[in-house]
Structures are given as structure tokens and as C-alpha cells.
CSV table of C-alpha atoms in Angstrom, one decimal:
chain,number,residue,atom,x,y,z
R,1,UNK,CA,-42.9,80.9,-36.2
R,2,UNK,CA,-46.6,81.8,-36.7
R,3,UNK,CA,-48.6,79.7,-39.2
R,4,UNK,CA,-48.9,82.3,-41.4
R,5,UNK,CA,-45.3,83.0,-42.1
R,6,UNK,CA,-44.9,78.9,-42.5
R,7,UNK,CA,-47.6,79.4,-45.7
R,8,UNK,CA,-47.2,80.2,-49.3
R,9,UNK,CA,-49.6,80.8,-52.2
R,10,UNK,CA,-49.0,80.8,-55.6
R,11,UNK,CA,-52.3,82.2,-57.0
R,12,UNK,CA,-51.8,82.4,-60.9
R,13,UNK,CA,-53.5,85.2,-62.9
R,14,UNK,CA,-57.2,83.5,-63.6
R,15,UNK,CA,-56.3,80.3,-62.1
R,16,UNK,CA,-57.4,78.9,-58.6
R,17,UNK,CA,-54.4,76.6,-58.0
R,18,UNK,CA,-53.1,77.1,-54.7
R,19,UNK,CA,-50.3,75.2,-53.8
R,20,UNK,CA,-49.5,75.4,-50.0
R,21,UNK,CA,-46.4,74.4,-48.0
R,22,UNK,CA,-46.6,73.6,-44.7
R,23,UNK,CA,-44.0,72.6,-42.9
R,24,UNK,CA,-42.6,70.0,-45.4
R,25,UNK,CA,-45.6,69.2,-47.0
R,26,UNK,CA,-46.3,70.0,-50.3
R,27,UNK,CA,-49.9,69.9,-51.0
R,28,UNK,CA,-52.6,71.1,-54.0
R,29,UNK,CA,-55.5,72.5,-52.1
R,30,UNK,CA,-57.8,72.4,-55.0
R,31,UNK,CA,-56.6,72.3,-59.0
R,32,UNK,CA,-59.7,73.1,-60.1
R,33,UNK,CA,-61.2,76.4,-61.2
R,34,UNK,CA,-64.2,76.1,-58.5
R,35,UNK,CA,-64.3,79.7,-57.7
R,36,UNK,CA,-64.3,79.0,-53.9
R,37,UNK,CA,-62.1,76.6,-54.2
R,38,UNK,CA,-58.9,77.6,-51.7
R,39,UNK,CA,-62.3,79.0,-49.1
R,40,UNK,CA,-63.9,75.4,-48.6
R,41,UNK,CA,-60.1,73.7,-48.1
R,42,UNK,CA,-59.8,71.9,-45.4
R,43,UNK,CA,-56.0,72.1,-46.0
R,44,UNK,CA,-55.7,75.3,-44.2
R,45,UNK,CA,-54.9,75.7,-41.0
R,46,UNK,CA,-57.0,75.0,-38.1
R,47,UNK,CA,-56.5,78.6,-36.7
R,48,UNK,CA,-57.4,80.7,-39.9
R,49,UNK,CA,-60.9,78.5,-41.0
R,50,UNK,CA,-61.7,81.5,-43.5
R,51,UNK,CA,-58.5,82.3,-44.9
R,52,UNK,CA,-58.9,82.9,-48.5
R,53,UNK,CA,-62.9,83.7,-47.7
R,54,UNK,CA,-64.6,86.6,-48.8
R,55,UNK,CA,-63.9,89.2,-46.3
R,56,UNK,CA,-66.6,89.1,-43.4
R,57,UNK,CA,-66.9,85.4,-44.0
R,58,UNK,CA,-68.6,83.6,-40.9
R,59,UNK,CA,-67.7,80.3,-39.7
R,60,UNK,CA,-69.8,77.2,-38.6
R,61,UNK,CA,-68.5,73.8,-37.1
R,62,UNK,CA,-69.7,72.0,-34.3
R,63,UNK,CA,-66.1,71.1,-33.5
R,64,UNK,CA,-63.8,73.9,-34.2
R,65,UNK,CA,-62.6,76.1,-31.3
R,66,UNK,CA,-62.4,79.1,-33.6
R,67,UNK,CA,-66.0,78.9,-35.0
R,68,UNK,CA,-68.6,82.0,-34.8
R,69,UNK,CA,-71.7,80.0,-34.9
R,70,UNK,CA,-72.4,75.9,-34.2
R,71,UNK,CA,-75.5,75.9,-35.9
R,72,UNK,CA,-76.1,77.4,-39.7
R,73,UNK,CA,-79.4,79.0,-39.0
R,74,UNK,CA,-77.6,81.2,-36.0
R,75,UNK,CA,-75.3,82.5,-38.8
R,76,UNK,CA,-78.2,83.4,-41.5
R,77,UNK,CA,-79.9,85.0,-38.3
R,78,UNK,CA,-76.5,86.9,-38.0
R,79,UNK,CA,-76.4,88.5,-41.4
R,80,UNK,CA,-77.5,91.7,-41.8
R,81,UNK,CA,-80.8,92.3,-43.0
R,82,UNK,CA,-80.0,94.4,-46.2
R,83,UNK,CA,-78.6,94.2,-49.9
R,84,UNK,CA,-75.0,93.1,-49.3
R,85,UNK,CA,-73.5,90.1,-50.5
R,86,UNK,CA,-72.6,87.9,-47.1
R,87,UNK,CA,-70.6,84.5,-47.1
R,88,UNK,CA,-71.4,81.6,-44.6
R,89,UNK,CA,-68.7,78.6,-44.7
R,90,UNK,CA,-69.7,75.2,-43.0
R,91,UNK,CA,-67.2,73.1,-41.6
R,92,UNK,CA,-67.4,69.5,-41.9
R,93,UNK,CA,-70.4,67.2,-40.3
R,94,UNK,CA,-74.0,66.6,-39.8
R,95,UNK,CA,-76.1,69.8,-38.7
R,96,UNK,CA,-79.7,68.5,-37.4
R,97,UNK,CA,-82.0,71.7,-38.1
R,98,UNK,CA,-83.9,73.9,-40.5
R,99,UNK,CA,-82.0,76.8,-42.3
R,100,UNK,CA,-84.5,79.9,-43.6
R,101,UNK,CA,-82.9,82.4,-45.4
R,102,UNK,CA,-85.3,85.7,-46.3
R,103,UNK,CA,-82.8,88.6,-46.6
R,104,UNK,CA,-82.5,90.3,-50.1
R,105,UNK,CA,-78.8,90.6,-50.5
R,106,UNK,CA,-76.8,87.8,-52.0
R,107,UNK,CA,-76.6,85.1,-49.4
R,108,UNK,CA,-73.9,81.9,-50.0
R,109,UNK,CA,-73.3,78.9,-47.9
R,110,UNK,CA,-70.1,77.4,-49.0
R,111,UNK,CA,-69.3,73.6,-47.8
R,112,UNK,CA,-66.4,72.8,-46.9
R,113,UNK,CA,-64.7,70.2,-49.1
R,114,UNK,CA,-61.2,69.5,-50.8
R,115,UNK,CA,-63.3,68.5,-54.1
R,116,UNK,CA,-65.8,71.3,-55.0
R,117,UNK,CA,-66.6,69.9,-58.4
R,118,UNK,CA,-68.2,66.6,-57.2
R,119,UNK,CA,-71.4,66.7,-54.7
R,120,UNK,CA,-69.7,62.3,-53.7
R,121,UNK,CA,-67.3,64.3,-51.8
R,122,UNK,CA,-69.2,66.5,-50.0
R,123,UNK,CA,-68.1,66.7,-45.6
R,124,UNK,CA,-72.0,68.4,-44.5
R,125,UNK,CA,-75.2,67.9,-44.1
R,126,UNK,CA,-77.9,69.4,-43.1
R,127,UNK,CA,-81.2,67.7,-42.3
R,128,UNK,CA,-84.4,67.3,-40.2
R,129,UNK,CA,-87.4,64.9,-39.8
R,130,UNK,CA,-90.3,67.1,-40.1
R,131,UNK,CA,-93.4,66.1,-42.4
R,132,UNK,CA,-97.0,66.9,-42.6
R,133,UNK,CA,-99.3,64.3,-42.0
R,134,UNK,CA,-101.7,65.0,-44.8
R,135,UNK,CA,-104.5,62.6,-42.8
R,136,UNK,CA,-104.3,65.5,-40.0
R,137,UNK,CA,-103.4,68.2,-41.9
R,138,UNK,CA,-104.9,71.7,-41.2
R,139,UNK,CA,-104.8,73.7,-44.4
R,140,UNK,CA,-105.5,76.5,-43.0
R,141,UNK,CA,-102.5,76.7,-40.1
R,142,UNK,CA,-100.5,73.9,-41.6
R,143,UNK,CA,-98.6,73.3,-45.1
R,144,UNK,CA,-95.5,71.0,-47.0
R,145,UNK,CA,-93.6,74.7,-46.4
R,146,UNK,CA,-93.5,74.0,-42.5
R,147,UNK,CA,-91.5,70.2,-43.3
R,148,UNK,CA,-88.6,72.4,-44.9
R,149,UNK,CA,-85.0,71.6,-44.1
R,150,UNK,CA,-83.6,74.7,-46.1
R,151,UNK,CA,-86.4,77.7,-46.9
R,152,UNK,CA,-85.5,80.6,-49.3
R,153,UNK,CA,-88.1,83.1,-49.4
R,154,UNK,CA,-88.9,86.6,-48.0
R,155,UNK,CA,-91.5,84.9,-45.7
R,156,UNK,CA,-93.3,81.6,-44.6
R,157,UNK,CA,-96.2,82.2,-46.9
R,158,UNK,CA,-94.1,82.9,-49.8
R,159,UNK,CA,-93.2,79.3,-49.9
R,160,UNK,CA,-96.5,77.9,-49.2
R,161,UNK,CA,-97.9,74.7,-51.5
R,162,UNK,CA,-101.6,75.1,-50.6
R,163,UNK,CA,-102.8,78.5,-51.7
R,164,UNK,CA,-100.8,77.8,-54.8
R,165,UNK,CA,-100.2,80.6,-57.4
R,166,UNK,CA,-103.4,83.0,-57.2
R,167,UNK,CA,-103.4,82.8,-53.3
R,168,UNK,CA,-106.4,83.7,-51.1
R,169,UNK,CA,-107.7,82.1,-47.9
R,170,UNK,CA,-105.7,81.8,-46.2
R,171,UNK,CA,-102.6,83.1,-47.7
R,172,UNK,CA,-102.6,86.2,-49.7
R,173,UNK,CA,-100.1,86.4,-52.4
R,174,UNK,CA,-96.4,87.9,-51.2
R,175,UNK,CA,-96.2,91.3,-52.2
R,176,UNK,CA,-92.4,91.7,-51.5
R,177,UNK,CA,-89.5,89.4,-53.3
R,178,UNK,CA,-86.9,87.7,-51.2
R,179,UNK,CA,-83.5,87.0,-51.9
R,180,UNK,CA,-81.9,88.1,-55.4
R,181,UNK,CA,-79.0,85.8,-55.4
R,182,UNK,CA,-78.9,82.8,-53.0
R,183,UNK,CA,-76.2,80.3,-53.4
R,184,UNK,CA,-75.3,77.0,-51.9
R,185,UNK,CA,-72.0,75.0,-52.6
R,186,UNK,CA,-71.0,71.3,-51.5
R,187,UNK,CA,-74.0,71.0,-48.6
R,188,UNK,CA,-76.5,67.9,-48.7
R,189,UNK,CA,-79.9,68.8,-47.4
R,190,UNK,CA,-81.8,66.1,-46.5
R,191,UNK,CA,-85.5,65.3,-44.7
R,192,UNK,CA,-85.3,62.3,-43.2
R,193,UNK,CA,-88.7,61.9,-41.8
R,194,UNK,CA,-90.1,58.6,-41.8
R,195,UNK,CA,-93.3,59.0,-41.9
R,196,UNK,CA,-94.8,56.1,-43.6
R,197,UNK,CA,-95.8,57.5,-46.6
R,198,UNK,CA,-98.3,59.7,-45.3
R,199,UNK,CA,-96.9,63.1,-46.7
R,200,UNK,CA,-94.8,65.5,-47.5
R,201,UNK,CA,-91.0,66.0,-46.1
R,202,UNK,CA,-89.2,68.5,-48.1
R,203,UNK,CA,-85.3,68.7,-47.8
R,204,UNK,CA,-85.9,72.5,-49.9
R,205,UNK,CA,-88.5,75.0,-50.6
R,206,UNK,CA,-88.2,78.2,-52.5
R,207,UNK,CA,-90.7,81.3,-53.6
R,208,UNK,CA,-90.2,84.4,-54.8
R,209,UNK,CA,-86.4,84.1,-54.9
R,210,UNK,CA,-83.7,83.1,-57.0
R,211,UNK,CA,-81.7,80.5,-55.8
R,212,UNK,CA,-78.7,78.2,-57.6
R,213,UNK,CA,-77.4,75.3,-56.6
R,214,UNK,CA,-73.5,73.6,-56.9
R,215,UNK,CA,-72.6,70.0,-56.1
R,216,UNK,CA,-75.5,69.6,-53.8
R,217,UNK,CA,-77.1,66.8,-53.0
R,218,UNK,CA,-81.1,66.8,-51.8
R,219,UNK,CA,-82.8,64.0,-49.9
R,220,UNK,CA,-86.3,63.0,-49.2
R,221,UNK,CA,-89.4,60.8,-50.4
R,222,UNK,CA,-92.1,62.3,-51.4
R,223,UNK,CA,-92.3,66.0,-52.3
R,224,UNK,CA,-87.9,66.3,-51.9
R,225,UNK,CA,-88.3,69.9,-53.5
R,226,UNK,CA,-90.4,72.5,-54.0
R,227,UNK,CA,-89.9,75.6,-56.5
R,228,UNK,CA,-93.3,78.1,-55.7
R,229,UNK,CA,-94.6,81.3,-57.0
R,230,UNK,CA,-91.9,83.9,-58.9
R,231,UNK,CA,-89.0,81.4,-57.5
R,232,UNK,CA,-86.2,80.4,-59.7
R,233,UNK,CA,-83.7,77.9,-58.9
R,234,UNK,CA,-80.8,76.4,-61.0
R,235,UNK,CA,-79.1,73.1,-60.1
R,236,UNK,CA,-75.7,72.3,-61.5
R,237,UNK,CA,-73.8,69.3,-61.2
R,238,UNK,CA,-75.7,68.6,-58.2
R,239,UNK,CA,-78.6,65.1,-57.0
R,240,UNK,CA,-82.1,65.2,-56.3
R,241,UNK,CA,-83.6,61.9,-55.0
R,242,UNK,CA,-87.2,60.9,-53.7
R,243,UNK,CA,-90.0,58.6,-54.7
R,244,UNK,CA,-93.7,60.3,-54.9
R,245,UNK,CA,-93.5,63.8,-57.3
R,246,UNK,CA,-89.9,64.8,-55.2
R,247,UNK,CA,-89.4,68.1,-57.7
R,248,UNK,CA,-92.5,69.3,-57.8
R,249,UNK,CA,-93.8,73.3,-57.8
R,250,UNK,CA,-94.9,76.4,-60.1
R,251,UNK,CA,-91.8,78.3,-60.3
R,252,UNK,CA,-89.4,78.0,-62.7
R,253,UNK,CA,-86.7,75.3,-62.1
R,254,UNK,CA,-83.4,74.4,-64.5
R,255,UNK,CA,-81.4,71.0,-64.0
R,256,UNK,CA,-77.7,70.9,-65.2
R,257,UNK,CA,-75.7,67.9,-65.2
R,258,UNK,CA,-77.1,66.2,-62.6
R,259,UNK,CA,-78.5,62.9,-61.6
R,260,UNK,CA,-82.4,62.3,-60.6
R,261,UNK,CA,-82.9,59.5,-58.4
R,262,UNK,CA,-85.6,57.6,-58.0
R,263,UNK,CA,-85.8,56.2,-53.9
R,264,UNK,CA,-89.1,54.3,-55.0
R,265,UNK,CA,-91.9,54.1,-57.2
R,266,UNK,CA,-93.9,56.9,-58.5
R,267,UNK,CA,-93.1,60.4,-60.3
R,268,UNK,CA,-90.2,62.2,-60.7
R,269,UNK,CA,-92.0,65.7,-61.3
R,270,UNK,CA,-95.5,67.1,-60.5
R,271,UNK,CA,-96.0,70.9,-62.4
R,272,UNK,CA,-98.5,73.5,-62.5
R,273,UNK,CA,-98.2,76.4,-64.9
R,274,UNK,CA,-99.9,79.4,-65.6
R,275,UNK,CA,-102.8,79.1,-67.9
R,276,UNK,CA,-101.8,80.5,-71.4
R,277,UNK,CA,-98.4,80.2,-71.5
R,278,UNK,CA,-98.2,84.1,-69.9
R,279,UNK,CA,-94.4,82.9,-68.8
R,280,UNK,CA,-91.9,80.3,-68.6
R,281,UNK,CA,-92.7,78.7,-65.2
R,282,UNK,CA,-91.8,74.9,-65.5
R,283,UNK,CA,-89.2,72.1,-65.1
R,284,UNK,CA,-86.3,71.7,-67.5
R,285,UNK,CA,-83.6,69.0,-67.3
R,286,UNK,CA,-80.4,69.2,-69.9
R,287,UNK,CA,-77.8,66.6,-69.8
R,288,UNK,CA,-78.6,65.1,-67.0
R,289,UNK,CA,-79.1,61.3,-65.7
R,290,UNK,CA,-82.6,59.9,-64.5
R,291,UNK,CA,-81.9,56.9,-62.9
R,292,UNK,CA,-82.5,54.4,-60.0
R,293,UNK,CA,-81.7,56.4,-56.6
R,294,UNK,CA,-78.2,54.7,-55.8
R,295,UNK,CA,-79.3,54.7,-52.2
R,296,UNK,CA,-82.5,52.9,-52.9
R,297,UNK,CA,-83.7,50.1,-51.3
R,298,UNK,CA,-82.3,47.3,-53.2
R,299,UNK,CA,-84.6,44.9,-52.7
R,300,UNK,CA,-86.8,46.8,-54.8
R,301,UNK,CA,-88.0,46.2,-58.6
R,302,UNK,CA,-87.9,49.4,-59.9
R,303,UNK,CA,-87.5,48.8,-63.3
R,304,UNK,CA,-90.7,51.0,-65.4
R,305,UNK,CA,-91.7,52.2,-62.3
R,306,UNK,CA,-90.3,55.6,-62.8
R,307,UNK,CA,-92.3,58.4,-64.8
R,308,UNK,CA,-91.1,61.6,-65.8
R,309,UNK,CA,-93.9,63.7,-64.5
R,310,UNK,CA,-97.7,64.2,-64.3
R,311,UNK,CA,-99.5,67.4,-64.8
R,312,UNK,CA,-100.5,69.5,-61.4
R,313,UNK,CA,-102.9,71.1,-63.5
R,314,UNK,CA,-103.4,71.6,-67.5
R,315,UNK,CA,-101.0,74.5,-68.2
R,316,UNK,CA,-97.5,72.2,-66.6
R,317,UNK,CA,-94.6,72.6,-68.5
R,318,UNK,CA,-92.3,69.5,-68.1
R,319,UNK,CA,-88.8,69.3,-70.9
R,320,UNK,CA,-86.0,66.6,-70.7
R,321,UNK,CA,-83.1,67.3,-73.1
R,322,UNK,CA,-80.0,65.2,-73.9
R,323,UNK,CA,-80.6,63.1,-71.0
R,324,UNK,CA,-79.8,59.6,-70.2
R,325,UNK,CA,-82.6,57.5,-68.3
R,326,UNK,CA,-82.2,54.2,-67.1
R,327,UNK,CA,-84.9,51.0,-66.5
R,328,UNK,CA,-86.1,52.4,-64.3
R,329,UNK,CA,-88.3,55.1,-66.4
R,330,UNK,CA,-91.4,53.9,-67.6
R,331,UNK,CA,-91.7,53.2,-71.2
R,332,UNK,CA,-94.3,55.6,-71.3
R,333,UNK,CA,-92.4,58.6,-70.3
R,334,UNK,CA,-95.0,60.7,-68.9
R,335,UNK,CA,-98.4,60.4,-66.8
R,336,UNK,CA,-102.0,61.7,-66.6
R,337,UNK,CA,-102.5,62.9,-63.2
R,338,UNK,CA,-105.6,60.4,-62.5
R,339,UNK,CA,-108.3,58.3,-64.9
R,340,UNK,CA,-110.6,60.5,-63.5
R,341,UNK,CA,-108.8,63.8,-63.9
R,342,UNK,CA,-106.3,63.2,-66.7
R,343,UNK,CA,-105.1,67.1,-66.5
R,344,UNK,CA,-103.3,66.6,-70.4
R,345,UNK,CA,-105.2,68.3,-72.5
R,346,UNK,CA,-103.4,71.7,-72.7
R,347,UNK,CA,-99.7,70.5,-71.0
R,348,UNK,CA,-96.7,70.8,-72.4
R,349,UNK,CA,-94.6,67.5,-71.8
R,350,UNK,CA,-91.5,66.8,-74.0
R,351,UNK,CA,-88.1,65.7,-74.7
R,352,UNK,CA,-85.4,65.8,-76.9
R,353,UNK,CA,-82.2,64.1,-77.1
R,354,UNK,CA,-83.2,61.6,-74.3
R,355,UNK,CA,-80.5,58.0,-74.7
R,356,UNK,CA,-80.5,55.1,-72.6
R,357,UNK,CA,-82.6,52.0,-71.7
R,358,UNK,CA,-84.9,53.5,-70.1
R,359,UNK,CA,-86.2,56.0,-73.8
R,360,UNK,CA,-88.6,53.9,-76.0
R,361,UNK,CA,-89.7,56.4,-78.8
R,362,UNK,CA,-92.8,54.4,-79.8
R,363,UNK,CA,-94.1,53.7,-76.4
R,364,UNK,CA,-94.1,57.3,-74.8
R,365,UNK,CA,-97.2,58.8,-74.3
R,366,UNK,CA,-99.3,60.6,-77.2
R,367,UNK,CA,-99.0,64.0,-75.0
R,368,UNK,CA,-95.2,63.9,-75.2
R,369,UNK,CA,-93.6,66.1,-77.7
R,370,UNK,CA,-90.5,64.5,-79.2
R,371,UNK,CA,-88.4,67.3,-80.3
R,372,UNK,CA,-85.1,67.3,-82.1
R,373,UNK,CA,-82.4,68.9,-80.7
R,374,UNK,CA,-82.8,72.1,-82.5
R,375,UNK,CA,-86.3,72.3,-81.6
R,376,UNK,CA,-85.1,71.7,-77.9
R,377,UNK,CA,-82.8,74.7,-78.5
R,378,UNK,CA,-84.7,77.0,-80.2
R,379,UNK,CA,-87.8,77.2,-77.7
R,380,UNK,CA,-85.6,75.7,-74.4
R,381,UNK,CA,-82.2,77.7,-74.3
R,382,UNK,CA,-81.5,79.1,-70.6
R,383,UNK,CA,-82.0,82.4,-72.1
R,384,UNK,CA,-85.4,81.7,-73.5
R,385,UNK,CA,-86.4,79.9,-69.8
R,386,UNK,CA,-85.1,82.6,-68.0
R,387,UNK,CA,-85.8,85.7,-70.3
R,388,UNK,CA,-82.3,86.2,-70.8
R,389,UNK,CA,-79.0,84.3,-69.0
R,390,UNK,CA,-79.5,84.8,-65.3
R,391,UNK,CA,-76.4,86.7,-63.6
R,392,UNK,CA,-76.8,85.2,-60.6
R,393,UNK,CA,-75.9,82.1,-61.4
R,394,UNK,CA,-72.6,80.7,-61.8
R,395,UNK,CA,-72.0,79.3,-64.9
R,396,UNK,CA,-68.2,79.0,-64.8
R,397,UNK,CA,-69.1,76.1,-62.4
């Protein structure tokens, strides 16, 4: 009897629950509504890895003897280079490389997991140990973009820190945009570099791209991730955690539900904006949890040694809504930059809604704007961020 006939599905109208029955098991694959749900299973059998995939779906694994690729890059490299929509499922373990994905067409990675709602459960990993060692650095040849563990941009320069948004010497601005609809699904990304605090090791950089995010989990100290020129990125339900400005950029960058973990002390964000408010670029956080990294070292103190972000330059736009923050946030909330360079006098810092121990109303900062929660929704809504609700992100998530 072939596997297949040994399977059934009972695939309800608008409803992922699959129920499979092999041999005389009885098992729920996933009972959620995680739209990839019955894909990333790792309750199907070993001989069909992308049953219930999108069609054309390539497989990765290390150990499985039906695989198409072993490494993830391989598959991206794989993909054709136009506007179609292409699927890459991972199969469970620890991938030591860099991924770079600058084709235009919708492009998802899919983990595979058995719990697609929760980033705790996640079975892959992806990571390197690259960093810049800004004590060495070359600006013109090197830059935080070459540290990367997961890229998406048309090109190398289009995720480039150093010439920030205006470019010249010695990289022009990109005049091409990269991919329209990237997606990424149960997969931690992680720089591991331990480089003594001397620089930058990014677990993800993006520019001009759009890029979402589901049940992910990125690692790193300082600099974790990086959101450049024309990118956009939305996180949902998903982890950042790093010490020394880990989200950091000039794009435009949305947090959802997720937790914000503080490895050490220093700055959660570090923004630059356009000057006169000529868009929306910044970093917004709703309902989410800013907290001591639950991987930090815990022999560390890091009670009020958190901040909520200092100004890259004077135009940053920096929001927290409905958020809970822990001790570890400063009472102050925000930072200057430097005594010498205090970079607030045109910013935009606020929050609204913000609960826990670690939100003191009468010590935050004078450059913080406390906003109710109609304020917050009025001038912050995903459609005002965005200039309308993005369609490539999945909001049923």
C-alpha cells in the first residue's frame, strides 16, 4: 500500500484543520488557521516533504534523502529571476550561512514546524559569525550590510548603512527596487559573532524591499536589524533581541505582538528620518512587550538600563503603542544621541498606551510625546504608516 493511499484529509471550507490517519494514528497536523499550516507539518510523511506546498515548492534539509537543496541560499539561487511567486520550505536544524534574496517576485521561506503560531517552537535556524570591526573598517569597500545573515534587497548597495539615505561616495543611490513581497515563517536568524563589542553583526538587513515577518525570531548584539532606504518590513508575533541600537535604520519598520529583548545594556532603536516629515519612514511598535532578553546573561543588572531609542539624526521617528515594558526600560524612556550632539530638537519620540514597571509618566523625557490612545490612532494606524494597508502582508496571521 503506497503512503498516499494510507492518508486522509479532511480540509473544511475556510478552515486549515487537517486531520491525518496514518496507519492507526490519529493525529491533528495543525488546528490552527496559520495559512501554511498543513506545508510546514512535520506529520507528513518522510517521502512527500512538500505535500500540501504550493506547487513548485523546493525543499531544504540537511538530513532528508528527498531534499532539492542542503543549504537555503542554493534554493534562493534556484529561483527564477522574475515576477512569480516561489515557495522555499526548510526542514528542521541549524543552517550555518548567509541567505540574499534580490529577485522581484514574491519570495517565502516557510519553517518547518507543528506550531506555526508561536516563534518558542520554531525546528531552524539560520545563522553566521560575521561582523565588521569598526576599529578596521574601510568605508569605502566595507559596511554592517556585509555582516548579514539574511539580506533582502535588489543589490549589496541597496542595503548599505554608510552612504545612508542621499547616497554618494561611494554608493550611489539604487535605482531599481527589489523584492515586492518577501516572506519568512517560523525561521530564527541569528549572528552569532563574538566580537567583543567592537561592531556591528546583523542577523537581517533590508532596502528597497518589502519584507514581513511571522513567528520569527532574530538574534544579535549590537545592530540585530537593519530596515534601509525605501525598505519596509512588518514583524508579527515574532522576537528581536540585541543590546547596542539592535533595530536600527531609515526605512519604515512595524512591530506586531512581539517581544523586544534587551541582551545587554544600551538602546533598543537608533532612527534617522527624512528631514520634514516628506514620508512615514520610522519605527513603530503596537502591543508588543519590551523586556529583559530571556537569553540574557543573568548575571547582569539590567534594570533602567534599557532605552527606547536615540535619534540617528534630528528628523527620527520612534512610536510605542499599547505596550508593556518591563525594569528593564529606563525611567526616562528615550535618549539624546550624545551631550555633545543631542540630535532632539526636531524628532519625533512618543508613546501611547505603554503599562508595566518599566513606564513612569513623570520621569520620561521632555522630547517624548505622550499620546492617548486616540491620538496613537489617528496619526499611527498601519494605513497612515504605510499609506494605505500593505497587501503583502499577512494579516490573517
Amino acid at each position: 500500500m503506497s503512503e498516499l493511499t494510507n492518508i486522509e484529509m479532511f480540509l473544511q471550507p475556510n478552515s486549515l484543520l487537517i486531520i491525518y490517519l496514518v496507519g492507526p494514528f490519529f493525529q491533528y497536523a495543525s488546528a490552527t488557521f496559520a495559512k501554511y499550516a498543513a506545508c510546514q507539518s512535520t506529520l507528513k510523511p518522510k517521502s512527500l516533504p512538500t505535500l500540501f506546498c504550493p506547487e513548485g515548492t523546493k525543499f531544504v534539509s540537511q538530513t532528508d534523502s528527498h531534499v532539492h537543496f542542503t543549504r537555503v541560499q542554493d534554493a534562493v539561487l534556484a529561483l527564477p529571476n522574475d515576477t512569480s511567486a516561489a515557495f522555499i520550505l526548510i526542514g528542521a536544524g541549524t543552517y550555518q550561512e548567509s541567505v540574499n534574496v534580490s529577485r522581484k517576485g514574491p519570495t517565502t521561506l516557510l519553517g518547518q514546524t507543528d506550531h506555526p503560531a508561536s516563534y518558542a517552537h520554531n525546528l531552524i535556524t539560520i545563522f553566521n559569525t560575521i561582523y565588521i570591526n569598526q576599529t578596521t573598517q574601510n568605508a569605502s569597500t566595507e559596511d554592517n550590510a556585509d555582516s548579514a545573515v539574511l539580506t533582502v534587497a535588489p543589490n549589496k548597495y541597496a542595503a548599505w548603512t554608510g552612504a545612508g539615505y542621499y547616497g554618494g561616495t561611494p554608493v550611489p543611490i539604487p535605482n531599481d527596487f527589489g523584492c515586492t513581497d518577501f516572506k519568512a515563517y517560523n525561521v530564527n536568524f541569528e549572528n552569532r559573532a563574538n566580537n567583543g563589542g567592537v561592531g556591528p553583526a546583523l542577523a537581517l538587513g533590508i532596502g528597497f524591499a518589502n519584507a514581513s515577518f511571522y513567528a520569527s525570531t532574530f538574534r544579535g548584539m549590537q545592530d540585530t536589524m537593519f530596515i534601509g532606504k525605501n525598505g519596509s518590513a512588518v514583524f508579527r508575533k515574532s522576537r528581536v533581541l540585541g543590546s547596542v541600537d539592535y533595530i536600527y535604520g531609515f526605512g519604515t519598520a512595524y512591530f506586531d505582538q512581539s517581544l523586544i529583548g534587551s541582551r545587554g545594556p544600551g538602546c533598543t532603536t537608533g532612527w534617522k528620518g527624512t528631514p520634514n516629515y516628506t514620508n512615514t519612514y520610522g519605527a513603530y511598535f503596537s502591543r508588543s512587550s519590551i523586556v529583559r532578553s530571556p537569553d540574557a546573561n543573568p548575571s547582569l543588572d539590567l534594570t533602567g538600563l534599557q532605552t527606547l531609542g536615540r535619534p540617528w539624526n534630528n528628523a527620527s521617528v520612534v512610536v510605542y503603542m499599547d505596550s508593556y515594558m518591563d525594569a528593564s526600560v529606563n525611567p526616562a524612556g528615550f535618549q539624546i544621541w550624545s551631550p555633545s550632539d543631542p540630535r532632539n530638537e526636531t524628532i519625533y519620540h512618543a508613546e501611547a498606551g505603554s503599562h508595566g514597571s518599566g513606564f513612569n509618566a513623570s520621569a520620561r523625557v521632555s522630547f517624548d510625546h505622550l499620546l492617548t490612545d486616540k491620538e496613537a490612532r489617528r496619526k499611527f494606524s498601519v494605513e497612515k504608516i504605510f499609506g494605505g494597508r500593505p497587501t503583502w502582508v499577512d494579516w490573517g496571521f
